[in-house]
GROMACS .gro file of C-alpha atoms in nm:
model
  420
    1MET     CA    1  -0.037  -0.296   3.494
    2PHE     CA    2  -0.062  -0.130   3.834
    3ASN     CA    3   0.164   0.161   3.738
    4ARG     CA    4  -0.039   0.212   3.420
    5SER     CA    5  -0.367   0.204   3.614
    6ARG     CA    6  -0.222   0.433   3.876
    7HIS     CA    7  -0.101   0.671   3.604
    8ASN     CA    8  -0.448   0.671   3.445
    9LEU     CA    9  -0.619   0.739   3.777
   10ALA     CA   10  -0.374   1.018   3.858
   11SER     CA   11  -0.414   1.169   3.508
   12TRP     CA   12  -0.794   1.169   3.523
   13PHE     CA   13  -0.788   1.306   3.877
   14THR     CA   14  -0.546   1.582   3.775
   15LEU     CA   15  -0.750   1.662   3.462
   16THR     CA   16  -1.076   1.678   3.657
   17MET     CA   17  -0.942   1.875   3.951
   18GLY     CA   18  -0.732   2.093   3.718
   19SER     CA   19  -1.040   2.179   3.513
   20ILE     CA   20  -1.228   2.265   3.831
   21LEU     CA   21  -0.933   2.473   3.952
   22ILE     CA   22  -0.900   2.664   3.624
   23GLY     CA   23  -1.276   2.721   3.611
   24PHE     CA   24  -1.269   2.840   3.971
   25ALA     CA   25  -0.973   3.071   3.896
   26ALA     CA   26  -1.161   3.213   3.597
   27VAL     CA   27  -1.470   3.277   3.812
   28VAL     CA   28  -1.257   3.437   4.084
   29TYR     CA   29  -1.085   3.659   3.825
   30TYR     CA   30  -1.423   3.757   3.680
   31VAL     CA   31  -1.557   3.843   4.026
   32GLU     CA   32  -1.241   4.044   4.094
   33VAL     CA   33  -1.290   4.241   3.772
   34ILE     CA   34  -1.654   4.311   3.864
   35ASP     CA   35  -1.554   4.420   4.217
   36GLU     CA   36  -1.282   4.652   4.086
   37LEU     CA   37  -1.523   4.805   3.831
   38GLU     CA   38  -1.788   4.851   4.099
   39GLU     CA   39  -1.542   5.036   4.321
   40LEU     CA   40  -1.437   5.259   4.031
   41ASP     CA   41  -1.802   5.314   3.932
   42ILE     CA   42  -1.892   5.419   4.285
   43LEU     CA   43  -1.605   5.670   4.292
   44LEU     CA   44  -1.687   5.802   3.943
   45TYR     CA   45  -2.057   5.829   4.028
   46LYS     CA   46  -1.983   6.026   4.344
   47LYS     CA   47  -1.759   6.275   4.160
   48THR     CA   48  -2.008   6.317   3.877
   49SER     CA   49  -2.300   6.353   4.122
   50VAL     CA   50  -2.114   6.630   4.307
   51MET     CA   51  -2.067   6.812   3.978
   52ALA     CA   52  -2.431   6.762   3.878
   53ALA     CA   53  -2.552   6.888   4.217
   54ASN     CA   54  -2.386   7.226   4.153
   55VAL     CA   55  -2.571   7.287   3.827
   56LYS     CA   56  -2.821   7.573   3.873
   57SER     CA   57  -3.134   7.614   3.660
   58GLU     CA   58  -3.353   7.927   3.667
   59LEU     CA   59  -3.641   8.063   3.458
   60TYR     CA   60  -3.559   8.395   3.294
   61ASN     CA   61  -3.813   8.563   3.066
   62GLY     CA   62  -3.993   8.233   3.032
   63ARG     CA   63  -3.683   8.047   2.934
   64ARG     CA   64  -3.482   7.814   3.153
   65GLN     CA   65  -3.123   7.926   3.199
   66ILE     CA   66  -2.847   7.685   3.308
   67ASP     CA   67  -2.575   7.819   3.537
   68LEU     CA   68  -2.251   7.614   3.527
   69GLU     CA   69  -2.028   7.870   3.694
   70HIS     CA   70  -2.025   7.687   4.028
   71VAL     CA   71  -1.972   7.340   3.881
   72PRO     CA   72  -1.627   7.194   3.963
   73LEU     CA   73  -1.397   7.173   3.659
   74LEU     CA   74  -1.663   7.331   3.433
   75GLY     CA   75  -1.728   7.660   3.616
   76SER     CA   76  -1.501   7.961   3.650
   77MET     CA   77  -1.615   8.050   4.003
   78VAL     CA   78  -1.472   7.746   4.176
   79GLU     CA   79  -1.113   7.657   4.245
   80PRO     CA   80  -0.970   7.380   4.026
   81LEU     CA   81  -0.992   7.040   4.187
   82VAL     CA   82  -0.661   6.882   4.285
   83ASP     CA   83  -0.622   6.517   4.181
   84SER     CA   84  -0.977   6.488   4.050
   85GLN     CA   85  -0.873   6.182   3.845
   86LEU     CA   86  -1.129   6.282   3.582
   87VAL     CA   87  -0.999   6.276   3.225
   88TYR     CA   88  -1.287   6.484   3.098
   89ALA     CA   89  -1.625   6.620   3.204
   90SER     CA   90  -1.900   6.751   2.979
   91TRP     CA   91  -2.238   6.914   3.011
   92TYR     CA   92  -2.508   6.854   2.752
   93ASP     CA   93  -2.840   7.028   2.747
   94ASN     CA   94  -3.174   6.850   2.742
   95GLN     CA   95  -3.148   6.834   2.363
   96LYS     CA   96  -2.819   6.640   2.400
   97GLN     CA   97  -2.614   6.924   2.255
   98LEU     CA   98  -2.270   6.996   2.401
   99VAL     CA   99  -2.267   7.311   2.614
  100GLN     CA  100  -1.943   7.307   2.810
  101PHE     CA  101  -1.661   7.063   2.870
  102PHE     CA  102  -1.334   7.005   3.050
  103GLY     CA  103  -1.040   6.799   2.926
  104THR     CA  104  -1.058   6.596   2.607
  105ILE     CA  105  -1.280   6.745   2.340
  106PRO     CA  106  -1.604   6.541   2.335
  107ASN     CA  107  -1.861   6.484   2.063
  108ASP     CA  108  -2.092   6.772   1.985
  109ARG     CA  109  -2.394   6.556   2.044
  110LEU     CA  110  -2.457   6.305   2.322
  111SER     CA  111  -2.486   5.954   2.181
  112VAL     CA  112  -2.595   5.769   2.496
  113LEU     CA  113  -2.891   5.813   2.729
  114GLY     CA  114  -2.714   5.728   3.055
  115GLY     CA  115  -2.526   5.470   3.256
  116PHE     CA  116  -2.171   5.338   3.261
  117ASP     CA  117  -1.956   5.250   2.961
  118THR     CA  118  -1.601   5.134   2.906
  119ILE     CA  119  -1.447   5.310   2.609
  120LYS     CA  120  -1.115   5.309   2.429
  121THR     CA  121  -0.954   5.638   2.330
  122ASP     CA  122  -0.754   5.712   2.019
  123ASP     CA  123  -0.428   5.660   2.209
  124LYS     CA  124  -0.552   5.310   2.307
  125ALA     CA  125  -0.619   5.404   2.670
  126TRP     CA  126  -0.920   5.255   2.843
  127LEU     CA  127  -1.162   5.481   3.028
  128ARG     CA  128  -1.469   5.428   3.244
  129GLN     CA  129  -1.741   5.675   3.151
  130VAL     CA  130  -2.068   5.765   3.322
  131THR     CA  131  -2.357   5.973   3.186
  132LEU     CA  132  -2.609   6.106   3.440
  133PRO     CA  133  -2.942   6.267   3.345
  134VAL     CA  134  -2.991   6.574   3.569
  135TYR     CA  135  -3.339   6.667   3.684
  136GLN     CA  136  -3.466   6.975   3.866
  137ASP     CA  137  -3.820   7.011   3.987
  138GLY     CA  138  -3.903   6.697   3.798
  139LEU     CA  139  -3.780   6.833   3.468
  140LEU     CA  140  -3.479   6.710   3.269
  141ILE     CA  141  -3.238   6.999   3.243
  142GLY     CA  142  -2.939   6.819   3.086
  143TYR     CA  143  -2.678   6.552   3.108
  144MET     CA  144  -2.352   6.537   3.302
  145GLN     CA  145  -2.086   6.312   3.152
  146ALA     CA  146  -1.745   6.232   3.303
  147ALA     CA  147  -1.473   5.970   3.262
  148MET     CA  148  -1.184   5.827   3.463
  149PRO     CA  149  -0.893   5.608   3.352
  150ILE     CA  150  -0.897   5.245   3.457
  151THR     CA  151  -0.519   5.231   3.498
  152SER     CA  152  -0.550   5.147   3.867
  153ILE     CA  153  -0.782   4.857   3.785
  154GLU     CA  154  -0.545   4.732   3.517
  155SER     CA  155  -0.254   4.739   3.762
  156ALA     CA  156  -0.452   4.557   4.031
  157LEU     CA  157  -0.578   4.299   3.782
  158ALA     CA  158  -0.225   4.251   3.642
  159GLU     CA  159  -0.101   4.173   3.992
  160PHE     CA  160  -0.393   3.938   4.046
  161ARG     CA  161  -0.320   3.760   3.715
  162LEU     CA  162   0.042   3.721   3.823
  163VAL     CA  163  -0.073   3.562   4.147
  164LEU     CA  164  -0.299   3.326   3.954
  165ALA     CA  165  -0.024   3.249   3.701
  166ILE     CA  166   0.204   3.141   3.984
  167SER     CA  167  -0.046   2.975   4.219
  168VAL     CA  168  -0.247   2.779   3.960
  169PRO     CA  169   0.052   2.580   3.819
  170ILE     CA  170   0.181   2.515   4.170
  171THR     CA  171  -0.165   2.396   4.275
  172LEU     CA  172  -0.187   2.180   3.962
  173GLY     CA  173   0.146   2.024   4.053
  174ALA     CA  174   0.020   1.956   4.405
  175ILE     CA  175  -0.299   1.807   4.257
  176ALA     CA  176  -0.093   1.583   4.028
  177LEU     CA  177   0.118   1.458   4.320
  178THR     CA  178  -0.195   1.409   4.530
  179GLY     CA  179  -0.358   1.223   4.240
  180TRP     CA  180  -0.054   0.997   4.209
  181TRP     CA  181  -0.061   0.928   4.584
  182LEU     CA  182  -0.439   0.873   4.590
  183GLY     CA  183  -0.408   0.651   4.281
  184GLY     CA  184  -0.157   0.437   4.464
  185LEU     CA  185  -0.381   0.433   4.771
  186ALA     CA  186  -0.685   0.336   4.564
  187MET     CA  187  -0.486   0.063   4.392
  188GLN     CA  188  -0.371  -0.093   4.718
  189PRO     CA  189  -0.675  -0.325   4.761
  190ILE     CA  190  -0.643  -0.433   4.397
  191ARG     CA  191  -0.269  -0.481   4.433
  192HIS     CA  192  -0.329  -0.669   4.756
  193SER     CA  193  -0.579  -0.899   4.585
  194TYR     CA  194  -0.353  -0.943   4.284
  195ASP     CA  195  -0.054  -1.023   4.507
  196HIS     CA  196  -0.262  -1.285   4.686
  197LEU     CA  197  -0.373  -1.429   4.355
  198GLN     CA  198  -0.015  -1.443   4.234
  199ARG     CA  199   0.098  -1.595   4.563
  200PHE     CA  200  -0.180  -1.853   4.551
  201THR     CA  201  -0.093  -1.941   4.190
  202ALA     CA  202   0.278  -1.965   4.267
  203ASP     CA  203   0.221  -2.165   4.585
  204ALA     CA  204  -0.024  -2.400   4.420
  205SER     CA  205   0.194  -2.461   4.114
  206HIS     CA  206   0.499  -2.510   4.334
  207GLU     CA  207   0.341  -2.758   4.573
  208LEU     CA  208   0.114  -2.942   4.330
  209ARG     CA  209   0.390  -3.014   4.081
  210SER     CA  210   0.543  -3.301   4.281
  211PRO     CA  211   0.219  -3.484   4.376
  212LEU     CA  212   0.083  -3.448   4.022
  213THR     CA  213   0.406  -3.594   3.887
  214ALA     CA  214   0.373  -3.882   4.134
  215ILE     CA  215   0.012  -3.948   4.030
  216ILE     CA  216   0.105  -3.948   3.661
  217SER     CA  217   0.402  -4.177   3.723
  218ASN     CA  218   0.194  -4.430   3.920
  219ALA     CA  219  -0.085  -4.417   3.662
  220GLN     CA  220   0.160  -4.467   3.374
  221PHE     CA  221   0.325  -4.754   3.554
  222GLY     CA  222  -0.015  -4.914   3.602
  223PHE     CA  223  -0.094  -4.879   3.231
  224LEU     CA  224   0.241  -5.018   3.122
  225SER     CA  225   0.265  -5.295   3.380
  226LYS     CA  226   0.155  -5.639   3.267
  227SER     CA  227   0.147  -5.773   3.621
  228THR     CA  228  -0.174  -5.950   3.726
  229ASP     CA  229  -0.089  -5.929   4.096
  230LEU     CA  230  -0.390  -5.760   4.261
  231GLU     CA  231  -0.185  -5.658   4.565
  232VAL     CA  232   0.060  -5.461   4.350
  233GLN     CA  233  -0.228  -5.290   4.172
  234ARG     CA  234  -0.393  -5.212   4.504
  235GLN     CA  235  -0.072  -5.053   4.631
  236ARG     CA  236  -0.055  -4.837   4.320
  237PHE     CA  237  -0.413  -4.721   4.366
  238GLN     CA  238  -0.346  -4.664   4.735
  239LYS     CA  239  -0.050  -4.437   4.650
  240ILE     CA  240  -0.262  -4.243   4.403
  241PHE     CA  241  -0.539  -4.212   4.665
  242ASP     CA  242  -0.298  -4.094   4.935
  243ILE     CA  243  -0.140  -3.837   4.705
  244GLY     CA  244  -0.484  -3.714   4.591
  245GLN     CA  245  -0.599  -3.682   4.953
  246SER     CA  246  -0.284  -3.489   5.037
  247MET     CA  247  -0.344  -3.259   4.740
  248SER     CA  248  -0.702  -3.202   4.856
  249ILE     CA  249  -0.577  -3.090   5.199
  250LEU     CA  250  -0.319  -2.865   5.035
  251VAL     CA  251  -0.574  -2.701   4.804
  252THR     CA  252  -0.813  -2.649   5.097
  253ASN     CA  253  -0.538  -2.477   5.297
  254LEU     CA  254  -0.431  -2.263   5.003
  255LEU     CA  255  -0.790  -2.155   4.936
  256PHE     CA  256  -0.830  -2.061   5.302
  257LEU     CA  257  -0.516  -1.847   5.289
  258ALA     CA  258  -0.632  -1.684   4.965
  259ARG     CA  259  -0.986  -1.606   5.083
  260SER     CA  260  -0.940  -1.520   5.450
  261GLN     CA  261  -0.789  -1.172   5.455
  262GLY     CA  262  -0.823  -0.892   5.709
  263GLN     CA  263  -1.069  -0.868   5.998
  264LEU     CA  264  -1.366  -1.102   6.018
  265PRO     CA  265  -1.711  -0.947   5.955
  266THR     CA  266  -1.884  -0.843   6.276
  267GLU     CA  267  -2.192  -1.056   6.206
  268SER     CA  268  -1.981  -1.374   6.207
  269LEU     CA  269  -1.838  -1.311   6.556
  270LYS     CA  270  -1.994  -1.494   6.849
  271GLU     CA  271  -1.908  -1.539   7.215
  272ILE     CA  272  -1.673  -1.834   7.262
  273ASP     CA  273  -1.571  -1.998   7.587
  274LEU     CA  274  -1.204  -2.083   7.527
  275ASN     CA  275  -1.206  -2.315   7.827
  276SER     CA  276  -1.465  -2.540   7.660
  277LEU     CA  277  -1.299  -2.506   7.320
  278LEU     CA  278  -0.955  -2.617   7.443
  279LEU     CA  279  -1.108  -2.903   7.646
  280GLN     CA  280  -1.279  -3.023   7.329
  281ILE     CA  281  -0.950  -3.003   7.138
  282LYS     CA  282  -0.773  -3.207   7.404
  283ASN     CA  283  -1.044  -3.476   7.407
  284ASP     CA  284  -1.048  -3.491   7.026
  285TYR     CA  285  -0.670  -3.505   6.997
  286VAL     CA  286  -0.604  -3.771   7.258
  287THR     CA  287  -0.708  -4.040   7.010
  288HIS     CA  288  -0.529  -3.872   6.720
  289GLN     CA  289  -0.252  -4.071   6.556
  290ASP     CA  290   0.005  -3.791   6.601
  291ALA     CA  291  -0.059  -3.784   6.978
  292GLN     CA  292  -0.013  -4.156   7.047
  293HIS     CA  293   0.361  -4.128   7.115
  294ILE     CA  294   0.348  -3.827   7.351
  295SER     CA  295   0.163  -3.707   7.662
  296LEU     CA  296  -0.091  -3.430   7.602
  297ILE     CA  297  -0.146  -3.230   7.921
  298SER     CA  298  -0.389  -2.940   7.965
  299LYS     CA  299  -0.394  -2.671   8.230
  300LEU     CA  300  -0.719  -2.479   8.208
  301PRO     CA  301  -0.878  -2.231   8.454
  302ASN     CA  302  -1.193  -2.317   8.648
  303ASN     CA  303  -1.381  -2.009   8.529
  304SER     CA  304  -1.481  -1.939   8.169
  305VAL     CA  305  -1.264  -1.720   7.946
  306THR     CA  306  -1.480  -1.554   7.681
  307VAL     CA  307  -1.375  -1.396   7.351
  308LEU     CA  308  -1.555  -1.289   7.034
  309GLY     CA  309  -1.472  -1.493   6.728
  310ASP     CA  310  -1.543  -1.783   6.495
  311ALA     CA  311  -1.527  -2.108   6.691
  312ASN     CA  312  -1.439  -2.324   6.389
  313LEU     CA  313  -1.151  -2.100   6.287
  314LEU     CA  314  -1.008  -2.075   6.638
  315TYR     CA  315  -1.041  -2.454   6.671
  316GLN     CA  316  -0.843  -2.496   6.349
  317ALA     CA  317  -0.573  -2.250   6.462
  318VAL     CA  318  -0.511  -2.423   6.796
  319VAL     CA  319  -0.526  -2.769   6.637
  320ASN     CA  320  -0.262  -2.661   6.385
  321LEU     CA  321  -0.031  -2.558   6.670
  322VAL     CA  322  -0.096  -2.878   6.868
  323ASN     CA  323  -0.049  -3.086   6.556
  324ASN     CA  324   0.281  -2.913   6.483
  325ALA     CA  325   0.400  -2.964   6.841
  326CYS     CA  326   0.311  -3.334   6.840
  327LYS     CA  327   0.486  -3.400   6.508
  328TYR     CA  328   0.812  -3.248   6.624
  329THR     CA  329   0.815  -3.396   6.975
  330PRO     CA  330   0.998  -3.731   7.005
  331ALA     CA  331   0.828  -4.040   7.150
  332GLY     CA  332   0.781  -4.011   7.525
  333GLY     CA  333   0.776  -3.630   7.505
  334GLU     CA  334   0.516  -3.394   7.639
  335VAL     CA  335   0.287  -3.130   7.489
  336GLN     CA  336   0.110  -2.888   7.722
  337LEU     CA  337  -0.199  -2.682   7.648
  338HIS     CA  338  -0.243  -2.383   7.883
  339LEU     CA  339  -0.506  -2.109   7.909
  340PHE     CA  340  -0.499  -1.798   8.128
  341THR     CA  341  -0.578  -1.426   8.118
  342GLN     CA  342  -0.325  -1.146   8.108
  343SER     CA  343  -0.431  -0.783   8.126
  344HIS     CA  344  -0.711  -0.754   7.865
  345SER     CA  345  -0.611  -1.063   7.670
  346ALA     CA  346  -0.676  -1.434   7.679
  347VAL     CA  347  -0.351  -1.629   7.637
  348ILE     CA  348  -0.333  -1.979   7.491
  349GLN     CA  349   0.002  -2.157   7.522
  350VAL     CA  350   0.112  -2.468   7.335
  351ILE     CA  351   0.436  -2.591   7.495
  352ASP     CA  352   0.641  -2.889   7.384
  353ASN     CA  353   0.980  -3.035   7.479
  354GLY     CA  354   1.059  -3.144   7.125
  355VAL     CA  355   1.346  -3.078   6.888
  356GLY     CA  356   1.308  -2.700   6.891
  357ILE     CA  357   1.375  -2.451   6.614
  358PRO     CA  358   1.716  -2.301   6.528
  359LYS     CA  359   1.751  -1.930   6.596
  360ASP     CA  360   1.819  -1.850   6.229
  361ASP     CA  361   1.486  -2.006   6.127
  362LEU     CA  362   1.267  -1.821   6.379
  363PRO     CA  363   1.206  -1.506   6.165
  364TYR     CA  364   1.068  -1.720   5.880
  365ILE     CA  365   0.872  -1.979   6.072
  366PHE     CA  366   0.530  -1.824   5.993
  367GLU     CA  367   0.598  -1.795   5.620
  368ARG     CA  368   0.404  -2.020   5.386
  369PHE     CA  369   0.576  -2.344   5.288
  370TYR     CA  370   0.872  -2.274   5.514
  371ARG     CA  371   1.013  -2.589   5.669
  372VAL     CA  372   1.297  -2.609   5.917
  373ASP     CA  373   1.367  -2.972   5.827
  374LYS     CA  374   1.233  -3.034   5.477
  375LYS     CA  375   1.307  -3.406   5.479
  376ARG     CA  376   1.126  -3.457   5.809
  377SER     CA  377   0.835  -3.237   5.694
  378ARG     CA  378   0.789  -3.442   5.380
  379LYS     CA  379   0.799  -3.758   5.584
  380THR     CA  380   0.534  -3.633   5.828
  381GLY     CA  381   0.316  -3.507   5.544
  382GLY     CA  382   0.348  -3.140   5.627
  383PHE     CA  383   0.333  -2.859   5.372
  384GLY     CA  384   0.458  -2.578   5.593
  385LEU     CA  385   0.115  -2.409   5.600
  386GLY     CA  386  -0.004  -2.488   5.953
  387LEU     CA  387   0.162  -2.195   6.130
  388ALA     CA  388   0.080  -1.954   5.845
  389ILE     CA  389  -0.288  -2.049   5.865
  390ALA     CA  390  -0.288  -2.024   6.245
  391GLN     CA  391  -0.129  -1.678   6.232
  392GLN     CA  392  -0.379  -1.555   5.974
  393ILE     CA  393  -0.674  -1.682   6.180
  394ILE     CA  394  -0.548  -1.517   6.499
  395GLN     CA  395  -0.475  -1.187   6.323
  396SER     CA  396  -0.822  -1.187   6.168
  397HIS     CA  397  -0.957  -1.200   6.527
  398GLY     CA  398  -0.752  -0.895   6.622
  399GLY     CA  399  -0.499  -1.106   6.813
  400GLN     CA  400  -0.133  -1.195   6.792
  401ILE     CA  401   0.074  -1.510   6.789
  402SER     CA  402   0.433  -1.538   6.910
  403LEU     CA  403   0.692  -1.813   6.931
  404ARG     CA  404   0.990  -1.892   7.153
  405SER     CA  405   1.213  -2.190   7.091
  406VAL     CA  406   1.542  -2.343   7.197
  407VAL     CA  407   1.702  -2.621   6.996
  408GLY     CA  408   1.687  -2.950   7.185
  409LYS     CA  409   1.463  -2.811   7.461
  410GLY     CA  410   1.136  -2.735   7.292
  411THR     CA  411   0.906  -2.463   7.164
  412THR     CA  412   0.643  -2.238   7.320
  413LEU     CA  413   0.370  -2.088   7.101
  414GLU     CA  414   0.145  -1.820   7.251
  415ILE     CA  415  -0.184  -1.689   7.117
  416PHE     CA  416  -0.314  -1.352   7.247
  417LEU     CA  417  -0.683  -1.279   7.190
  418PRO     CA  418  -0.874  -0.972   7.316
  419LEU     CA  419  -1.120  -1.060   7.592
  420LYS     CA  420  -1.484  -0.977   7.543
   0.00000   0.00000   0.00000
């Protein structure tokens, strides 16, 4: 599904950007053609204007006589121009009749009034032609017409088309790769959410299977049993109640892990005095059933240690660590709760002298549902979610959690939170 969505996003991105690129290339090519024609027109206009400027007109016996003898290419009293680039030049009188010409034989009568034209000759060559009306003393005395080949423009445009033919496909390929990469990047949040949904579904189905089976078994036994002993029935209901309560805790933890992702919103962060928070945890946990067999000792600073965060979440994270330490510390053991500052961080330590964690298990200890001793975890009612939840809470506050442990000597868990 994700590859298909990514492929669709990349395809639409490539199609859109490719269309823009091709349209842009077409506009650039059109502008290049216009620029090349303008340059040629300017050159052709200058040459034709020089020729027109040498046309002489005089009145003789009441009639106007045109002298073309001094006109380049047309006159006999000027030296032939070298590399004029003109294919032909023609002079038409004010009645548009051909008078004199150079080069290709033109039409006997002028068919245009003036301006630039692109024409195609009989030998399929393309020319740029200009026709200039020539005035003297405010009177129209004739028309000067000249033409130049556009071979130079064709060569320049051919080179430009070659550049476009090479660069456009390469750019399209780069766009396609970029689209594929951006598609993957855009799909990351969706993939992330989908992965969490899959993980939640897998975790829930995995962990709820056993308690649901136990509930069904106890319920079926109750239906099938013909015993009238109220104590036996009460025990069955008690088992169902305990299993249901355990499932409720599990579902709550799973929902927390599924919903709480990334950094906490800024508006939910408040100043928290960790000194007061840890003192409250110690006072609340002293009477807890898991702490009755051990000594819970706290070492807190006299001054306040302030961080920004969610007090309820931080309370839950530390309680999870303390709860874990108490469960895996034998009777008569000791659990210590320390708080101090280090550089720009507040450090919370939960230290126990319990059974410890084997070295091979340390890399996986924060994974969901991971248990070092599965039999003991089942007996103590653990699901292997406490450390995973604690880690997620601390990371959502921009902090870190680390663990050191030696088998038979105990475990030290450290929480690092940025100071306010």
